[in-house]
GROMACS .gro file of C-alpha atoms in nm:
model
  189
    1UNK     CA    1   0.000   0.000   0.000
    2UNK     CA    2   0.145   0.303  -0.101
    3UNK     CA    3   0.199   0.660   0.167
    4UNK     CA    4  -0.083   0.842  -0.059
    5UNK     CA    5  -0.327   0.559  -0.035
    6UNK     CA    6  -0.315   0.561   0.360
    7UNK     CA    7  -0.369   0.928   0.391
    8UNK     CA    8  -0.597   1.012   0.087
    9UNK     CA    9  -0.695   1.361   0.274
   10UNK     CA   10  -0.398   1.452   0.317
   11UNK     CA   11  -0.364   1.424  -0.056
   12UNK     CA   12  -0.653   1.648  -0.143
   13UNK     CA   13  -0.545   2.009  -0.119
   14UNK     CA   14  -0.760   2.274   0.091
   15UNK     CA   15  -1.023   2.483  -0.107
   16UNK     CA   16  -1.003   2.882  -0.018
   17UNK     CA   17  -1.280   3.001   0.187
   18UNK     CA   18  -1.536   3.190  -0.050
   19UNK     CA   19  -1.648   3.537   0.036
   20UNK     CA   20  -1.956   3.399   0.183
   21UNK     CA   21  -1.788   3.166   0.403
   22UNK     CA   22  -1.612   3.443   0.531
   23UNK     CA   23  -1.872   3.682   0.578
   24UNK     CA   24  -2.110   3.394   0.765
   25UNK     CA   25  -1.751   3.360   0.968
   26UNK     CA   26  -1.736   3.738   1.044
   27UNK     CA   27  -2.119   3.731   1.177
   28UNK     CA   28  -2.099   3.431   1.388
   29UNK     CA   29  -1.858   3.591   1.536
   30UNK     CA   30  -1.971   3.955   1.541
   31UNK     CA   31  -2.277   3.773   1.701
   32UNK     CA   32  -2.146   3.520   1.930
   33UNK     CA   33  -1.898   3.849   2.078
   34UNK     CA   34  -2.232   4.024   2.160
   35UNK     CA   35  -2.394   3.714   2.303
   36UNK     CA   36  -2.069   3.685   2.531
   37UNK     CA   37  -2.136   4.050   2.630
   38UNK     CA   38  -2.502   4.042   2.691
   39UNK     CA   39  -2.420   3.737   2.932
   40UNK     CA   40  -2.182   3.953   3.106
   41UNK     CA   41  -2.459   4.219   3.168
   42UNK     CA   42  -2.722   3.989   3.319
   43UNK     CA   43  -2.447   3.838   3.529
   44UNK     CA   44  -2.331   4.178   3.651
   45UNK     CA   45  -2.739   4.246   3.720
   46UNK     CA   46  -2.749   3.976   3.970
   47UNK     CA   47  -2.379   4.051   4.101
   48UNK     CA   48  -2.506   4.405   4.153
   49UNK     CA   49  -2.820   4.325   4.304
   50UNK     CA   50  -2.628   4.050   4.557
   51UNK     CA   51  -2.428   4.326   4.660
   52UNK     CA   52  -2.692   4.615   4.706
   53UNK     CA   53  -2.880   4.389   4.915
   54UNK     CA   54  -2.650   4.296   5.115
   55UNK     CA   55  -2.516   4.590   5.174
   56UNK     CA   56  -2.753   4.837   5.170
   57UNK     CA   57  -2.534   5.043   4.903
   58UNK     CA   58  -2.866   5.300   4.877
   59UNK     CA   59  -2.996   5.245   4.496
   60UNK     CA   60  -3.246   4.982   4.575
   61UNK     CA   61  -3.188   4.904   4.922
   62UNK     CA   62  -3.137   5.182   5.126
   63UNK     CA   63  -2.853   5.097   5.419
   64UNK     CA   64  -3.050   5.035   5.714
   65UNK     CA   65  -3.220   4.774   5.468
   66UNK     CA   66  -2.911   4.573   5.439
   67UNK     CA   67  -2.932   4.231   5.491
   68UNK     CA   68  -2.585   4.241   5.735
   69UNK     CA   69  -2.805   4.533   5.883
   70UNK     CA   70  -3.088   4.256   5.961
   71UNK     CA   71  -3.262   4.380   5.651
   72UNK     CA   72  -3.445   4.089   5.458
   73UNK     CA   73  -3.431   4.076   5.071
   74UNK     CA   74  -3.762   3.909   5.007
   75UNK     CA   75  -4.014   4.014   5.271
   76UNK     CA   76  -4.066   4.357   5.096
   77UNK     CA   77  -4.105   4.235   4.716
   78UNK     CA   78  -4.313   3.958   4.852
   79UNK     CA   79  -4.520   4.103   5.133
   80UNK     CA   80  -4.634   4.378   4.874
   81UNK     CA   81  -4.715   4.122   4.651
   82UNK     CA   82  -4.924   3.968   4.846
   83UNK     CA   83  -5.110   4.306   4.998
   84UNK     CA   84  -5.139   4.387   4.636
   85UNK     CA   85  -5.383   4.071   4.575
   86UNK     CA   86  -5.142   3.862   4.388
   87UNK     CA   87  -5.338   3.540   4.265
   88UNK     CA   88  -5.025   3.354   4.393
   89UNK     CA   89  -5.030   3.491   4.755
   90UNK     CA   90  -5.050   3.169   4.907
   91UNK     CA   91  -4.726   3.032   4.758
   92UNK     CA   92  -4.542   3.425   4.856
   93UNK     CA   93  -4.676   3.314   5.214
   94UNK     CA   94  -4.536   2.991   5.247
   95UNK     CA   95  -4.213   3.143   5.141
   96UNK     CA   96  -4.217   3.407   5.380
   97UNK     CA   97  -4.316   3.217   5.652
   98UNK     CA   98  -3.966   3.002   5.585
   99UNK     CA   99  -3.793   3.326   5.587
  100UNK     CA  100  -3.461   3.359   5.705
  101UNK     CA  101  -3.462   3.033   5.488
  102UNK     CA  102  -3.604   3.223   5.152
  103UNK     CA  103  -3.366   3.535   5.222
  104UNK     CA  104  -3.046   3.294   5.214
  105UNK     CA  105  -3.172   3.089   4.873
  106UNK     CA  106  -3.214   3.431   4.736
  107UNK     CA  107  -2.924   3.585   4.762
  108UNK     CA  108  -2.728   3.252   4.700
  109UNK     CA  109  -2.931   3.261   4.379
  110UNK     CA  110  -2.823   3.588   4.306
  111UNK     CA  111  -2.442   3.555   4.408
  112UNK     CA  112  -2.407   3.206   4.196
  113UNK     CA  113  -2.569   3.337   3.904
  114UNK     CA  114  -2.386   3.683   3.887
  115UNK     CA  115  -2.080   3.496   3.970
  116UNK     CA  116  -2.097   3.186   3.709
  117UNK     CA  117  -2.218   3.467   3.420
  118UNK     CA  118  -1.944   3.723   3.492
  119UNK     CA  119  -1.690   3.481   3.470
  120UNK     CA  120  -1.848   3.208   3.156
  121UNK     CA  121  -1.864   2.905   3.380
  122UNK     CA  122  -2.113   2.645   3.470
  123UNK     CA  123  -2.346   2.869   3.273
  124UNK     CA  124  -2.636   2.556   3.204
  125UNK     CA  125  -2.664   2.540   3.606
  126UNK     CA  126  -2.684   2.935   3.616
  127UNK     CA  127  -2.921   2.990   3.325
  128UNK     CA  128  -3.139   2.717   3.470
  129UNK     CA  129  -3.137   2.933   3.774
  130UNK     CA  130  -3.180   3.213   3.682
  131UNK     CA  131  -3.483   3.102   3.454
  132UNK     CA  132  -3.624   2.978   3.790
  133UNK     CA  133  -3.522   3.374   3.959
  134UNK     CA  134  -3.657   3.523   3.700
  135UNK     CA  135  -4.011   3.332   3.634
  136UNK     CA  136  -4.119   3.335   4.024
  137UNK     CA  137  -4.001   3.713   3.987
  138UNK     CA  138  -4.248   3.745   3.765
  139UNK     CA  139  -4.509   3.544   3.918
  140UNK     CA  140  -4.478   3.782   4.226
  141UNK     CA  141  -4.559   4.108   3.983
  142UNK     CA  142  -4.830   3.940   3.837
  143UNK     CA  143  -5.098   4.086   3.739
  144UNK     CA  144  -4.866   4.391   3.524
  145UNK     CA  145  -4.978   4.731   3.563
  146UNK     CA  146  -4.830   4.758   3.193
  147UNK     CA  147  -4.953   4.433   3.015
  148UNK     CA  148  -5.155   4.209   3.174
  149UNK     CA  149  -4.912   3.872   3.070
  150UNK     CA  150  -4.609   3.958   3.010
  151UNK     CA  151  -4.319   4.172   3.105
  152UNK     CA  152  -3.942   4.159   3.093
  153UNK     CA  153  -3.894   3.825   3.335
  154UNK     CA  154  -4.033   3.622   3.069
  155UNK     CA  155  -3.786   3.790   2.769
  156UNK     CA  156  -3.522   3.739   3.048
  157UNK     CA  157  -3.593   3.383   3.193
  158UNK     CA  158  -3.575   3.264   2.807
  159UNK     CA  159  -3.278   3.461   2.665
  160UNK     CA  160  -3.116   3.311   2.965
  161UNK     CA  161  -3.175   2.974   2.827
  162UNK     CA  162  -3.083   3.034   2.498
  163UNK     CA  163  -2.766   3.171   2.643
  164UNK     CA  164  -2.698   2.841   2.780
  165UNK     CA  165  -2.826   2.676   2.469
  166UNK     CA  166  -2.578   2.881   2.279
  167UNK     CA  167  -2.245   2.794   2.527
  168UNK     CA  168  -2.264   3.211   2.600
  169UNK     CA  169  -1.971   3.119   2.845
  170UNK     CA  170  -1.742   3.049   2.567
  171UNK     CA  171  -1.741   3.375   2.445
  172UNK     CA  172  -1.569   3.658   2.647
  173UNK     CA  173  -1.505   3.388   2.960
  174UNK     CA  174  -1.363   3.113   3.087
  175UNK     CA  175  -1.640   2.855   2.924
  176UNK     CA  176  -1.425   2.648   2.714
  177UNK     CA  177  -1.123   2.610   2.999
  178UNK     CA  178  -1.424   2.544   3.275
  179UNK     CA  179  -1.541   2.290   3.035
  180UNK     CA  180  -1.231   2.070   3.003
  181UNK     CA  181  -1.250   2.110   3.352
  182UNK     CA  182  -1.553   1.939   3.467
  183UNK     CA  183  -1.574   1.679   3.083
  184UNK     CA  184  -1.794   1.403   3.158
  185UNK     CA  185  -1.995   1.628   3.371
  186UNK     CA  186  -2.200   1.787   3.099
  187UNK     CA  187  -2.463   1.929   3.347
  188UNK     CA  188  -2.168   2.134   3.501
  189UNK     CA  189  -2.111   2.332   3.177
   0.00000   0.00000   0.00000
């Protein structure tokens, strides 16, 4: 058997890219830069609200609503929710009556998710998450004063999906090294 025979590819010379190829290259990547960006910005929304909550940095939580100033992240949003005849009131209840409980899974929530978006890593257990953040959120507002079915939570809780969907993490972060990190362990991605 002859060297050319064993290795017919290597045989076969490479074809130039074609203008179109190249373009469609340019606007993945145009695209995929910008989808790497707009994961940075919902990550850094979280981030930010973690750290206004907890301490009391006065844009939405004034200081002596901290949560190291025994301030609690949830009882407000939910408590109005409920005094504002949410149809869901019963469920807000439940979770304020487990409160310090809800306050901690909150801003967990909000510290792993900013966290895990800012940086491009396990970005399928963050989107997930954040869905979840995002569509009780949501659920608390509901009925909107604006639109009666829809507002921003829902555009959010999917894009974060699709960001996930999309490996978001690989572009502008650390998605492809966290990957070869945790292989085998697709969930973790």
């Amino acid at each position: 058997m002859s060297a050319s025979a064993a290795t017919p590819a290597a045989a076969t010379p490479a074809r130039p890219a074609t203008a179109a190829e190249l373009t469609a290259t340019r606007k993945a990547g145009w695209g995929y830069t910008l989808l790497g960006v707009t994961r940075l910005m919902v990550g850094f929304t979280f981030l930010w609200a973690f750290l206004d909550k907890t301490f009391g940095l006065g844009f939405a939580t004034p200081p002596e609503g901290a949560w190291l100033n025994g301030g609690s992240p949830t009882a407000g949003f939910l408590g109005g929710s409920i005094e504002g005849g949410n149809p869901f009131a019963g469920v807000w209840s439940v979770f304020l009556s487990i409160n310090p409980l809800t306050d901690v899974l909150f801003m967990l929530g909000l510290l792993g998710v900013g966290l895990a978006f800012m940086l491009g890593i396990g970005t399928r257990v963050a989107a997930v998450s954040a869905a979840a953040m995002y569509t009780l959120m949501y659920l608390a507002a509901f009925p909107m004063s604006t639109n009666p079915l829809y507002d921003t939570h829902l555009l959010l809780a999917v894009a974060v999906l699709a960001m996930a969907g999309l490996a978001a993490g690989d572009h502008i972060g650390l998605g492809r090294q966290w990957s070869r990190l945790v292989r085998g362990n697709r969930f973790l991605i």
